[in-house]
PDB file of C-alpha atoms in Angstrom:
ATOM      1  CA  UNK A  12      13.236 -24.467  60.210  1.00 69.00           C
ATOM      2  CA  UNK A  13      16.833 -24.616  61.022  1.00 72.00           C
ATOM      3  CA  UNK A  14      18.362 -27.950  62.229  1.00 75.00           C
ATOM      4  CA  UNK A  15      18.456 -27.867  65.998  1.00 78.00           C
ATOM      5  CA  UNK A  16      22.114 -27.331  67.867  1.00 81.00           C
ATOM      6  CA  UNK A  17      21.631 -29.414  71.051  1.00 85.00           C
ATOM      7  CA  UNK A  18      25.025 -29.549  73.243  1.00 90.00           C
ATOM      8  CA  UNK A  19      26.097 -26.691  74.597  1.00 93.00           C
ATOM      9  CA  UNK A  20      29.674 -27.728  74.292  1.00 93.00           C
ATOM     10  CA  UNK A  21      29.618 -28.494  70.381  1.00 93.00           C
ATOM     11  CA  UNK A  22      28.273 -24.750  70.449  1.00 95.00           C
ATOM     12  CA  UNK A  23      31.129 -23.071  72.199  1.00 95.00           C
ATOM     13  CA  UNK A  24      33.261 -24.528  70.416  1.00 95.00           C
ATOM     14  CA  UNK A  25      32.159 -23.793  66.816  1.00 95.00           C
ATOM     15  CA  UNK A  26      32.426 -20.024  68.493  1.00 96.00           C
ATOM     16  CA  UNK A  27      35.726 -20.487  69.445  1.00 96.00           C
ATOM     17  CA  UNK A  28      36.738 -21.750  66.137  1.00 96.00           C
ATOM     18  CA  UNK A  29      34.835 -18.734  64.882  1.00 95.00           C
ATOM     19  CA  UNK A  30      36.469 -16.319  67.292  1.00 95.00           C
ATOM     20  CA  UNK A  31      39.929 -17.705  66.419  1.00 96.00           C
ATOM     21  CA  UNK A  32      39.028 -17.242  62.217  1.00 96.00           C
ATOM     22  CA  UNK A  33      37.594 -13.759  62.841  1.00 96.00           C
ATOM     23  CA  UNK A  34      41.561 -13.120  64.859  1.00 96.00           C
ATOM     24  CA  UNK A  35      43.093 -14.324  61.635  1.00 97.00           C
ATOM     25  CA  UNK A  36      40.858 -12.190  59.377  1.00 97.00           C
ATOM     26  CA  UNK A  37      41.419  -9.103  60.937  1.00 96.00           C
ATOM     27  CA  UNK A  38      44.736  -9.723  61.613  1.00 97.00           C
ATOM     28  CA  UNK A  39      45.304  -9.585  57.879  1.00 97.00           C
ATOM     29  CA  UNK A  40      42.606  -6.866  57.401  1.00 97.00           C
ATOM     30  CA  UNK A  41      44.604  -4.631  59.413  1.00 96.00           C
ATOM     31  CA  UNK A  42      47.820  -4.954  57.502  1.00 97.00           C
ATOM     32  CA  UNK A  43      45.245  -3.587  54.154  1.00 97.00           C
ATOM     33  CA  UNK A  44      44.973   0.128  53.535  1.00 95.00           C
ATOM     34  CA  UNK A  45      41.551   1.341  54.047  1.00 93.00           C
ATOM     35  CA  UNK A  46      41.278   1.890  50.082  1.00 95.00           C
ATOM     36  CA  UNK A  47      41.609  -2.012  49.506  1.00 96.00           C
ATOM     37  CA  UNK A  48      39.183  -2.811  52.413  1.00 95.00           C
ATOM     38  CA  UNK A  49      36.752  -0.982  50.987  1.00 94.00           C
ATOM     39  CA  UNK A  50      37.553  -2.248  47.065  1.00 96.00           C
ATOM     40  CA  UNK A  51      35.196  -5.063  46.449  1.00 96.00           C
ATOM     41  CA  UNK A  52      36.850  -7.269  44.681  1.00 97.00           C
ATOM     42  CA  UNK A  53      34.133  -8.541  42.501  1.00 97.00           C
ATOM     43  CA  UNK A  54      32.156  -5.531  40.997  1.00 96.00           C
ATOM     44  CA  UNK A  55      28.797  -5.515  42.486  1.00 97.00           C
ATOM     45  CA  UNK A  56      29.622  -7.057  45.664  1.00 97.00           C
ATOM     46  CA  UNK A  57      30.446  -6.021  49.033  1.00 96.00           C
ATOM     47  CA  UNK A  58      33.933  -5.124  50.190  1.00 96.00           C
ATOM     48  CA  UNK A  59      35.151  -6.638  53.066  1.00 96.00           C
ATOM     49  CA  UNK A  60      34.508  -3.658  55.321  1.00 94.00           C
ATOM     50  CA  UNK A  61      30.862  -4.464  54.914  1.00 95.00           C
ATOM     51  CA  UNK A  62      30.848  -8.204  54.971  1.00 96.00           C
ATOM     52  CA  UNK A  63      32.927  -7.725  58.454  1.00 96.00           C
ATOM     53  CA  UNK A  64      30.405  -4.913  59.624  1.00 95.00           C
ATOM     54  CA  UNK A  65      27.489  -7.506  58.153  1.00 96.00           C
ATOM     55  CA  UNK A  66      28.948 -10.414  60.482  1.00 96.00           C
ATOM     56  CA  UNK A  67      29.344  -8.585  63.350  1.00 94.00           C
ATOM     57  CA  UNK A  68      25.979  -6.783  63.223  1.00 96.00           C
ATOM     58  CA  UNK A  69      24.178 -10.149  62.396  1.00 97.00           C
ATOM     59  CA  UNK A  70      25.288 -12.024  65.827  1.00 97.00           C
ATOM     60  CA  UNK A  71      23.915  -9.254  67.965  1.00 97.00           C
ATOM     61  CA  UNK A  72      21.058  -9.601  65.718  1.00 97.00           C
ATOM     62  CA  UNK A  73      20.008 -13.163  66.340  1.00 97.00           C
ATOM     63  CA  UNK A  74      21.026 -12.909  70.090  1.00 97.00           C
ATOM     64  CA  UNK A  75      18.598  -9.675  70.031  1.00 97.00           C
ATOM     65  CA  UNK A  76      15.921 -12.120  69.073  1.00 97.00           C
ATOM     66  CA  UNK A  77      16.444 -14.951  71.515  1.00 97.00           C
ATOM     67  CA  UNK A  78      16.800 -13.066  74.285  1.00 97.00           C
ATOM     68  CA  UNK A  79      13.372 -12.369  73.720  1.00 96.00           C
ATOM     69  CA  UNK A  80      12.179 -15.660  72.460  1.00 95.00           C
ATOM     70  CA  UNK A  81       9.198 -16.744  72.173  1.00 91.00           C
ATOM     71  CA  UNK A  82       7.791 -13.156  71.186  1.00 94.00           C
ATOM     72  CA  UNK A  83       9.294 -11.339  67.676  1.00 94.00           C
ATOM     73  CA  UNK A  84      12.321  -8.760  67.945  1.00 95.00           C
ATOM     74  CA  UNK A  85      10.407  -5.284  67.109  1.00 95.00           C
ATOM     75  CA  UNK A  86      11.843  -3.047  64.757  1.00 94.00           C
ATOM     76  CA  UNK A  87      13.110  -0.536  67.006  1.00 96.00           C
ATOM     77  CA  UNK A  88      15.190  -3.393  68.862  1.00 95.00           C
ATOM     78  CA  UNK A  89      17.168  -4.467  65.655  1.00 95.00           C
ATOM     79  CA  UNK A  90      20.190  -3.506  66.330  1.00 95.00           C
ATOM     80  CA  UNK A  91      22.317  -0.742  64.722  1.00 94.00           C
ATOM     81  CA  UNK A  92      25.026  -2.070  61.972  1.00 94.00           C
ATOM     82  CA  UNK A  93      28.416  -0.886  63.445  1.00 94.00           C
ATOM     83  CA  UNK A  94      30.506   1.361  61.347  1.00 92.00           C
ATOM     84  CA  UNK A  95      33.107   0.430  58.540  1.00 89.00           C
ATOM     85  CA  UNK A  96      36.397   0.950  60.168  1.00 91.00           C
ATOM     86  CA  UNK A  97      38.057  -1.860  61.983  1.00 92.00           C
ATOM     87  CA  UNK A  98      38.341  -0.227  65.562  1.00 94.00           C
ATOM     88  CA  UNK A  99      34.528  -0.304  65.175  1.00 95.00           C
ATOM     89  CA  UNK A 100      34.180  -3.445  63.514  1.00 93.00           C
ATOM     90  CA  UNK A 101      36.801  -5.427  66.430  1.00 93.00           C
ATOM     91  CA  UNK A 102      34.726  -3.791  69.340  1.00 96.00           C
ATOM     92  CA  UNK A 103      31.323  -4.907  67.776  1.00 95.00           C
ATOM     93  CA  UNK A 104      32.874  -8.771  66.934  1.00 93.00           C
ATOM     94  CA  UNK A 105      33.535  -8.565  70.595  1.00 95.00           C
ATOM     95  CA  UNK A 106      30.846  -7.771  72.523  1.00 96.00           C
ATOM     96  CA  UNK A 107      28.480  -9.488  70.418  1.00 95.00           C
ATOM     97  CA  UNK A 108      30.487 -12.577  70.516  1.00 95.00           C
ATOM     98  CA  UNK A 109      30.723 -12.420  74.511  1.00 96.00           C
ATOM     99  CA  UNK A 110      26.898 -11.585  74.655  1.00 97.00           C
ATOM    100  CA  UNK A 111      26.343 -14.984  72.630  1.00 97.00           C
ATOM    101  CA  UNK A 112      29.261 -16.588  74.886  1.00 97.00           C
ATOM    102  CA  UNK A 113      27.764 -15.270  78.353  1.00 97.00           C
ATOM    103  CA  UNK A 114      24.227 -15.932  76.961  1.00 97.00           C
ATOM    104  CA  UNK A 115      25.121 -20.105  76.728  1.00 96.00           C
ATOM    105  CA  UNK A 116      27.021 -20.296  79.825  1.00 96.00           C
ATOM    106  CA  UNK A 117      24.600 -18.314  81.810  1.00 97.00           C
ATOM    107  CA  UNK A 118      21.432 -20.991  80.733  1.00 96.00           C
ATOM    108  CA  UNK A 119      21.336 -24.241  81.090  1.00 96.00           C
ATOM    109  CA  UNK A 120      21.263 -26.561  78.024  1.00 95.00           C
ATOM    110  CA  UNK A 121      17.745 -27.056  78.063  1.00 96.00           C
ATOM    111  CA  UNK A 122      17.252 -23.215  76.423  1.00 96.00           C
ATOM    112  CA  UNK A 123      18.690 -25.038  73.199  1.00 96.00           C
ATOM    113  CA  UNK A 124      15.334 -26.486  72.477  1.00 95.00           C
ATOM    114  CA  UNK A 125      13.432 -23.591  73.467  1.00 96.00           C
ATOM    115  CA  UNK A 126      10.839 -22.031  70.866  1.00 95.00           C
ATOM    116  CA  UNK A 127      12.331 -19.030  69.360  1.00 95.00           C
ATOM    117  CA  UNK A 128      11.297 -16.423  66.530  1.00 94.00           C
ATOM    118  CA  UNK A 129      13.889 -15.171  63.536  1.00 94.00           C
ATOM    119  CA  UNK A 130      13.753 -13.475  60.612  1.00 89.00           C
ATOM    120  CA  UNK A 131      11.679 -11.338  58.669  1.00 85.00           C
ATOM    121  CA  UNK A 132       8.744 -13.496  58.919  1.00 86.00           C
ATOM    122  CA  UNK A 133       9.495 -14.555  62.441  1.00 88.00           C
ATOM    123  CA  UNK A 134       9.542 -18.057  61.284  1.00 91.00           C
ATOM    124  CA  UNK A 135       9.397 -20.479  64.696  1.00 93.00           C
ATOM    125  CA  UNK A 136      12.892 -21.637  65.335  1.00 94.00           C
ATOM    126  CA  UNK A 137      14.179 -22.823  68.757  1.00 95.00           C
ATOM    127  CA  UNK A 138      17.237 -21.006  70.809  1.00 96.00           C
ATOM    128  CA  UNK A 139      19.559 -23.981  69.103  1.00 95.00           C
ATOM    129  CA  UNK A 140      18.377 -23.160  65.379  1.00 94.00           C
ATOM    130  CA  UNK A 141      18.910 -19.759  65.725  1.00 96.00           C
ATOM    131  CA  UNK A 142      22.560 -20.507  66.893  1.00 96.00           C
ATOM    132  CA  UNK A 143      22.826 -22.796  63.876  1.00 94.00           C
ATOM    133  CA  UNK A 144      21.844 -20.389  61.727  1.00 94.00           C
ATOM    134  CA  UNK A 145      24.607 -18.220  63.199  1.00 96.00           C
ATOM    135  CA  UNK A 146      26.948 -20.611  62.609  1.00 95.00           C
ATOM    136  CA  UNK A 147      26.585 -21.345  59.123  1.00 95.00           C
ATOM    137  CA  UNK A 148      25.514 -17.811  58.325  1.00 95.00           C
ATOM    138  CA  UNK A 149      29.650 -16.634  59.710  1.00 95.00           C
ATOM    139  CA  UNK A 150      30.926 -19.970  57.293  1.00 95.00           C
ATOM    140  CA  UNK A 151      28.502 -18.779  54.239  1.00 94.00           C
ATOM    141  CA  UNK A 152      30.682 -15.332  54.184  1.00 96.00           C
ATOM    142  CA  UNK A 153      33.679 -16.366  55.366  1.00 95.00           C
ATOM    143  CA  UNK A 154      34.379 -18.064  52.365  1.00 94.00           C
ATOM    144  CA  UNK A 155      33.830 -14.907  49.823  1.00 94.00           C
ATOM    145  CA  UNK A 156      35.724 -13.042  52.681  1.00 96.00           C
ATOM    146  CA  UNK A 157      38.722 -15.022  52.235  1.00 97.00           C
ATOM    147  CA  UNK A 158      39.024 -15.345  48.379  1.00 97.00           C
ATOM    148  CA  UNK A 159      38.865 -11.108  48.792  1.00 97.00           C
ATOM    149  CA  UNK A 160      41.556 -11.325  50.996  1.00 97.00           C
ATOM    150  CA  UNK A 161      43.989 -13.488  49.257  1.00 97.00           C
ATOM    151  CA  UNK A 162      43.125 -11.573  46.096  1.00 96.00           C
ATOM    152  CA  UNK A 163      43.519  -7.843  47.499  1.00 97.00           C
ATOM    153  CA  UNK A 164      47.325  -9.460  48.984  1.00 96.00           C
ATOM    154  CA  UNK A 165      47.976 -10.595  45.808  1.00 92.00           C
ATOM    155  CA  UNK A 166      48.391 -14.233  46.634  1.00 82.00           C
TER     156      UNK A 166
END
């Protein structure tokens, strides 16, 4: 079980620290040609077109699955990974991170402890776990994402 996220305020703002970091990323993605966003660095690991398009896809995920806490998502409700171009990729960061955004400020803090489902063995989480996991899932990449970027600027 993931620990459990409680305050509604420490929430929003980890995503507004995460919503300013993904500015910054993409900000410096965009000034890469599409041939170095899609190099990956590191043979045998993902470029940063796909860790972007991974991040993106895997908030909508976990809000898919809260919203319909306490039962499991289905596999026809997982949502669709967006494509690898960063148009794409900035729209999808968007609306899933407003989704998550509206989805707080629209319950009250209470949801936080509510029994939720995740993953592939819909493992019993609550609404605050799952927004933990979030949370640490964006740092886990982040960091990879970064070290690409400096490398593919040559810094």
């Amino acid at each position: 079980m993931y620990p459990t996220l409680e305050s509604r305020g420490d929430i929003l703002k980890m995503l507004d620290e995460m919503t300013e970091s993904r500015k910054q990323i993409l900000e410096r993605c965009g000034r890469l040609s599409a041939a170095q966003l899609g190099d990956p660095v590191y043979p045998g690991t993902w470029p940063v077109t796909k860790i972007l398009t991974h991040l993106a896809w895997a908030e909508a995920f976990m809000l898919a699955w809260i919203r319909l806490r306490p039962a499991a998502l289905p596999p026809e409700q997982i949502p669709v990974e967006p494509a690898a171009d960063l148009p794409t990729v900035r729209q999808a960061f968007d609306e899933a991170h407003a989704a998550t955004i509206a989805f707080l400020k629209s319950q009250p803090e209470a949801v936080l402890k509510e029994p939720c489902l995740y993953g592939r063995r819909a493992a019993e989480q609550t609404v605050g776990g799952v927004l933990f996991h979030l949370i640490e899932h964006e740092i886990h990449h982040r960091g990879f994402l970064l070290n690409k970027l400096a490398k593919l600027e040559g810094k």
